[in-house]
Amino acid sequence: MSYVAVKGGAKAIANSEALLQAQRRGEQTVPELSLEQIKQQMALAVDRVISEGSLYDRDLAALAIKQSWGDLVEAAFLLRAYRTTLPRFYYSQPVDTGQMQLQRRISSIFKDLPGGQQLGASFDYIHRLLDFKLAAEDNQFPAPESETDNQPVPRVVDVLGKEGLIQAENPIQQPNNGATQSEENVFDLTRQPQQLPAGRDARLQNLARADEGFLLSLAYSSQRGYGNSHPFAGEIRVGQVEVVICPEELGFEVAIASITLTEVQMVNQFKGSSAIPPQFTRGYGLTFGYNERKAMAMALVDRCLRAEEFGETVQGPAQDEEFVLSHSDNVAAQGFVQHLKLPHYIDFQAELNLVRKLRQEYQQSNQATQSTEVEIKQAENFDSANIENNSVPTPISPPLDHPTTPHHSPTP
Amino acid sequence: MTSLTQNFNFAYLDEQTKRTIRRTLLKAIAIPGHQIPFGSREMPLSYGWGTGGMQVTAAVIGQDDVFKVIDQGADDTTNAVNIRRFFEKVCGVETTESTSAATLIQTRHRIPETPLQEGQIMVYQVPIPEPLRWLEPSEVETRKMHALSEYGPMYVRLYEDITQFGQIATAYDYPVMVNQRYLMRPSPIPRFDNPKLNMSPAIQLFGAGREKRIYAVPPYTEVKSLDFEDYPFQVETWDKACEFCGSTESYLDEVVTDNDGGRLWICSDTDFCRSRGKREE
Ligand SMILES: [Zn+2]
């Protein structure tokens, strides 16, 4: 017999893995990438992976990027799968971005303001011309002297807040004793299933982990009229903040890490409603690392998702909470889209059987219809000799419940 | 991956996570056919590739279990092999290809032909748990529909099939009513397998990892495929027999043997086919 059942799955899997490892390494004459190289020279890739992988560990992210052959969605997945196995010791205190050690700070709503504007390292005003000099190795690029004094700079939006011009953010209820932010207070998507409608905490966590491309497109759609957004970039700030925990057994705060964050506060006009006076409203974006495009997109989408809160009509996909929150996660999305590679031949066989059966009935009913039509036509021809054209195509009739029922098409 | 057994807990998930999944399972068994949300975790396999089933398996598997994995009815498809070797690695339990020897069976797209027995647990991998999803995309709405037993739209859809095609044109993942209360997706098994769900002596657990839902059918529970009095539920039949064992009552897979459209039919359930083949030798 010519057919041999597909066997040896285990061997095929092992070979596929070995081949991947070999191709990923490439030619032995080319030096292997070090994690330090990835961490430093592909820092923005690392930042995207810690952000979507939802784990602030730049070393592991570099390893994930190396292991994933440069596929950043795959790298985020690797990080997530690792993260989920980690025990949880403490919940940190809320980080204070007002105390951020700034690397970059931009506001598009005030020309000058306390602390000033600080471009930092950015592609923004660089002509996007391929730099062929960079193709050579051994480049030396001395950094310019820094002028910043590293003093904390107040957030721009807080300036508006003092005047009551911008809607206040309501912090999540703190425990009465003022102790640590505990598990019960903050929704955690990594431990609890998404609930709809979602609280803003769950929504922001979802967006912070969301696929950058998805958020970018949604944010873009809201600017083009699918939604109602009139945003200003109130402030974009990038820098380091301290992460502090307050273990119950110690009773005092301990700084455990300094992490880089990108925070974006979008300011949106709001004409007010019966319940709320005219004021500005906010959209908030926060990511691990230097992820400005994502943080900006997140802030736009966050504001869009507040439509209902502000009594606005939900008109665009970016304002539809269930749509956005259910489709934002690229680890889930990549898996489900790609699961179509798995065998589906049982389902396909079932469909095949069904389509064959439907076709059989369709043909039977058509034959019945056609023979009826032929009879009708013959009768017509017999009656009216002036009908010359017998070659008019027979209209296709839909399949019928009862193939024997005669089907009368309109006569041509 | 070789260090998995040293670095990870028995059955991969930590005990606390397994406990929360077991609590969800108990609730699911108490309300047959009702979808219970759970804090699904990322697994080392992609969402959509059986992570729900794997988490359910991880929560219920014990040292003494004998574990079988099938995909498309076969033990040797790559995905079945992959999931089986994962649990071999993280549990070190005994595995089998024999349906009757297994205490725990994880499956994708089939129910074995060999009747299940008391004491056995079936774990189904579920891609989309919501039977009303194609009628109503919003989860908020479908939850309301379940709460109110508002299943009319599903009957209307089936009725429209009958008016248009003369029959119900759903070949797999055919909707069922569990314990006369909850409409349930049986996972994408062919409708040929639906009758096996009814009054089964085994515990049947359904895990949807990406969608973060678990549901269950306890032993000896009524599971009825939706139909109409004048259009009773029917399963597909073949006018062919299995090329290997000659079976005419099992679910057959069509295999294309050459470029000229040559075909033959074989049992999709490899264990069933093999044991029949042996009997007849
Ligand atoms: Zn057979």
GROMACS .gro file of N, CA, C and O in nm, chain A residues 195-247:
model
  212
  195GLN      N    1  -1.247   4.077   3.347
  195GLN     CA    2  -1.390   4.095   3.369
  195GLN      C    3  -1.437   4.214   3.287
  195GLN      O    4  -1.365   4.310   3.270
  196LEU      N    5  -1.561   4.203   3.241
  196LEU     CA    6  -1.618   4.312   3.161
  196LEU      C    7  -1.751   4.354   3.219
  196LEU      O    8  -1.831   4.268   3.253
  197PRO      N    9  -1.778   4.482   3.236
  197PRO     CA   10  -1.684   4.590   3.209
  197PRO      C   11  -1.566   4.587   3.307
  197PRO      O   12  -1.583   4.546   3.421
  198ALA      N   13  -1.449   4.630   3.258
  198ALA     CA   14  -1.328   4.623   3.339
  198ALA      C   15  -1.308   4.754   3.415
  198ALA      O   16  -1.347   4.860   3.369
  199GLY      N   17  -1.245   4.746   3.530
  199GLY     CA   18  -1.205   4.867   3.601
  199GLY      C   19  -1.089   4.932   3.527
  199GLY      O   20  -1.025   4.869   3.442
  200ARG      N   21  -1.060   5.056   3.560
  200ARG     CA   22  -0.953   5.125   3.489
  200ARG      C   23  -0.819   5.059   3.518
  200ARG      O   24  -0.730   5.056   3.432
  201ASP      N   25  -0.801   5.004   3.639
  201ASP     CA   26  -0.675   4.937   3.672
  201ASP      C   27  -0.652   4.817   3.580
  201ASP      O   28  -0.544   4.800   3.524
  202ALA      N   29  -0.756   4.736   3.562
  202ALA     CA   30  -0.743   4.619   3.475
  202ALA      C   31  -0.720   4.663   3.331
  202ALA      O   32  -0.641   4.604   3.257
  203ARG      N   33  -0.788   4.770   3.293
  203ARG     CA   34  -0.776   4.821   3.156
  203ARG      C   35  -0.635   4.869   3.130
  203ARG      O   36  -0.574   4.836   3.028
  204LEU      N   37  -0.580   4.946   3.223
  204LEU     CA   38  -0.445   4.999   3.203
  204LEU      C   39  -0.342   4.886   3.204
  204LEU      O   40  -0.245   4.888   3.128
  205GLN      N   41  -0.365   4.785   3.288
  205GLN     CA   42  -0.271   4.673   3.289
  205GLN      C   43  -0.277   4.600   3.155
  205GLN      O   44  -0.174   4.563   3.097
  206ASN      N   45  -0.398   4.581   3.107
  206ASN     CA   46  -0.416   4.516   2.978
  206ASN      C   47  -0.342   4.595   2.868
  206ASN      O   48  -0.268   4.538   2.787
  207LEU      N   49  -0.360   4.728   2.868
  207LEU     CA   50  -0.297   4.810   2.763
  207LEU      C   51  -0.145   4.811   2.778
  207LEU      O   52  -0.072   4.812   2.679
  208ALA      N   53  -0.096   4.811   2.901
  208ALA     CA   54   0.049   4.814   2.922
  208ALA      C   55   0.115   4.687   2.867
  208ALA      O   56   0.229   4.689   2.823
  209ARG      N   57   0.041   4.575   2.871
  209ARG     CA   58   0.094   4.448   2.820
  209ARG      C   59   0.061   4.429   2.672
  209ARG      O   60   0.107   4.333   2.609
  210ALA      N   61  -0.021   4.517   2.617
  210ALA     CA   62  -0.076   4.495   2.483
  210ALA      C   63   0.030   4.506   2.374
  210ALA      O   64   0.135   4.566   2.391
  211ASP      N   65  -0.004   4.448   2.262
  211ASP     CA   66   0.082   4.455   2.144
  211ASP      C   67   0.092   4.599   2.095
  211ASP      O   68  -0.009   4.668   2.078
  212GLU      N   69   0.215   4.642   2.072
  212GLU     CA   70   0.235   4.781   2.030
  212GLU      C   71   0.165   4.812   1.899
  212GLU      O   72   0.102   4.917   1.883
  213GLY      N   73   0.176   4.721   1.804
  213GLY     CA   74   0.116   4.745   1.673
  213GLY      C   75  -0.035   4.761   1.681
  213GLY      O   76  -0.094   4.847   1.614
  214PHE      N   77  -0.096   4.678   1.765
  214PHE     CA   78  -0.241   4.684   1.781
  214PHE      C   79  -0.283   4.819   1.838
  214PHE      O   80  -0.374   4.885   1.788
  215LEU      N   81  -0.212   4.862   1.944
  215LEU     CA   82  -0.246   4.989   2.007
  215LEU      C   83  -0.221   5.105   1.912
  215LEU      O   84  -0.297   5.201   1.906
  216LEU      N   85  -0.111   5.095   1.839
  216LEU     CA   86  -0.075   5.201   1.746
  216LEU      C   87  -0.186   5.221   1.642
  216LEU      O   88  -0.230   5.333   1.616
  217SER      N   89  -0.234   5.112   1.586
  217SER     CA   90  -0.339   5.122   1.484
  217SER      C   91  -0.470   5.173   1.543
  217SER      O   92  -0.540   5.254   1.480
  218LEU      N   93  -0.503   5.127   1.662
  218LEU     CA   94  -0.626   5.175   1.725
  218LEU      C   95  -0.618   5.325   1.753
  218LEU      O   96  -0.713   5.400   1.727
  219ALA      N   97  -0.501   5.366   1.807
  219ALA     CA   98  -0.483   5.507   1.839
  219ALA      C   99  -0.496   5.590   1.712
  219ALA      O  100  -0.564   5.693   1.707
  220TYR      N  101  -0.434   5.541   1.607
  220TYR     CA  102  -0.437   5.608   1.477
  220TYR      C  103  -0.580   5.619   1.426
  220TYR      O  104  -0.625   5.724   1.379
  221SER      N  105  -0.655   5.508   1.440
  221SER     CA  106  -0.794   5.509   1.391
  221SER      C  107  -0.875   5.615   1.466
  221SER      O  108  -0.961   5.680   1.408
  222SER      N  109  -0.846   5.633   1.595
  222SER     CA  110  -0.922   5.732   1.673
  222SER      C  111  -0.891   5.874   1.626
  222SER      O  112  -0.975   5.962   1.631
  223GLN      N  113  -0.769   5.895   1.575
  223GLN     CA  114  -0.733   6.028   1.524
  223GLN      C  115  -0.796   6.055   1.389
  223GLN      O  116  -0.807   6.169   1.347
  224ARG      N  117  -0.831   5.948   1.319
  224ARG     CA  118  -0.888   5.964   1.185
  224ARG      C  119  -1.040   5.961   1.184
  224ARG      O  120  -1.101   5.943   1.081
  225GLY      N  121  -1.099   5.969   1.302
  225GLY     CA  122  -1.244   5.982   1.305
  225GLY      C  123  -1.320   5.862   1.357
  225GLY      O  124  -1.441   5.870   1.376
  226TYR      N  125  -1.253   5.750   1.376
  226TYR     CA  126  -1.321   5.635   1.435
  226TYR      C  127  -1.310   5.644   1.587
  226TYR      O  128  -1.233   5.574   1.650
  227GLY      N  129  -1.386   5.736   1.640
  227GLY     CA  130  -1.373   5.767   1.781
  227GLY      C  131  -1.373   5.918   1.789
  227GLY      O  132  -1.385   5.986   1.688
  228ASN      N  133  -1.358   5.968   1.907
  228ASN     CA  134  -1.371   6.111   1.924
  228ASN      C  135  -1.255   6.158   2.008
  228ASN      O  136  -1.264   6.164   2.129
  229SER      N  137  -1.141   6.186   1.944
  229SER     CA  138  -1.029   6.224   2.028
  229SER      C  139  -0.963   6.351   1.976
  229SER      O  140  -0.943   6.369   1.856
  230HIS      N  141  -0.939   6.441   2.067
  230HIS     CA  142  -0.873   6.567   2.035
  230HIS      C  143  -0.758   6.585   2.132
  230HIS      O  144  -0.763   6.669   2.220
  231PRO      N  145  -0.656   6.505   2.117
  231PRO     CA  146  -0.554   6.499   2.221
  231PRO      C  147  -0.440   6.599   2.201
  231PRO      O  148  -0.409   6.640   2.089
  232PHE      N  149  -0.380   6.638   2.313
  232PHE     CA  150  -0.253   6.709   2.315
  232PHE      C  151  -0.158   6.623   2.398
  232PHE      O  152  -0.199   6.564   2.497
  233ALA      N  153  -0.031   6.623   2.356
  233ALA     CA  154   0.066   6.550   2.437
  233ALA      C  155   0.104   6.638   2.556
  233ALA      O  156   0.193   6.722   2.548
  234GLY      N  157   0.031   6.622   2.664
  234GLY     CA  158   0.056   6.701   2.785
  234GLY      C  159   0.198   6.684   2.832
  234GLY      O  160   0.271   6.781   2.854
  235GLU      N  161   0.237   6.561   2.846
  235GLU     CA  162   0.375   6.535   2.885
  235GLU      C  163   0.416   6.394   2.850
  235GLU      O  164   0.339   6.299   2.865
  236ILE      N  165   0.539   6.385   2.801
  236ILE     CA  166   0.602   6.256   2.779
  236ILE      C  167   0.727   6.258   2.864
  236ILE      O  168   0.809   6.350   2.849
  237ARG      N  169   0.741   6.165   2.954
  237ARG     CA  170   0.866   6.162   3.032
  237ARG      C  171   0.922   6.021   3.040
  237ARG      O  172   0.848   5.923   3.051
  238VAL      N  173   1.054   6.016   3.025
  238VAL     CA  174   1.124   5.888   3.029
  238VAL      C  175   1.234   5.901   3.133
  238VAL      O  176   1.305   6.002   3.135
  239GLY      N  177   1.248   5.802   3.217
  239GLY     CA  178   1.355   5.806   3.317
  239GLY      C  179   1.342   5.695   3.418
  239GLY      O  180   1.261   5.603   3.402
  240GLN      N  181   1.425   5.705   3.522
  240GLN     CA  182   1.428   5.600   3.623
  240GLN      C  183   1.343   5.638   3.745
  240GLN      O  184   1.345   5.753   3.789
  241VAL      N  185   1.273   5.540   3.794
  241VAL     CA  186   1.203   5.557   3.922
  241VAL      C  187   1.240   5.442   4.015
  241VAL      O  188   1.279   5.335   3.969
  242GLU      N  189   1.228   5.468   4.142
  242GLU     CA  190   1.256   5.364   4.241
  242GLU      C  191   1.133   5.280   4.264
  242GLU      O  192   1.021   5.331   4.267
  243VAL      N  193   1.156   5.150   4.283
  243VAL     CA  194   1.047   5.061   4.321
  243VAL      C  195   1.065   5.030   4.469
  243VAL      O  196   1.172   4.988   4.512
  244VAL      N  197   0.959   5.053   4.544
  244VAL     CA  198   0.967   5.041   4.690
  244VAL      C  199   0.867   4.939   4.739
  244VAL      O  200   0.753   4.936   4.692
  245ILE      N  201   0.912   4.854   4.829
  245ILE     CA  202   0.816   4.764   4.894
  245ILE      C  203   0.813   4.795   5.042
  245ILE      O  204   0.906   4.856   5.097
  246CYS      N  205   0.706   4.752   5.105
  246CYS     CA  206   0.695   4.773   5.249
  246CYS      C  207   0.652   4.641   5.311
  246CYS      O  208   0.533   4.618   5.333
  247PRO      N  209   0.748   4.551   5.336
  247PRO     CA  210   0.710   4.420   5.389
  247PRO      C  211   0.647   4.434   5.527
  247PRO      O  212   0.699   4.509   5.610
   0.00000   0.00000   0.00000
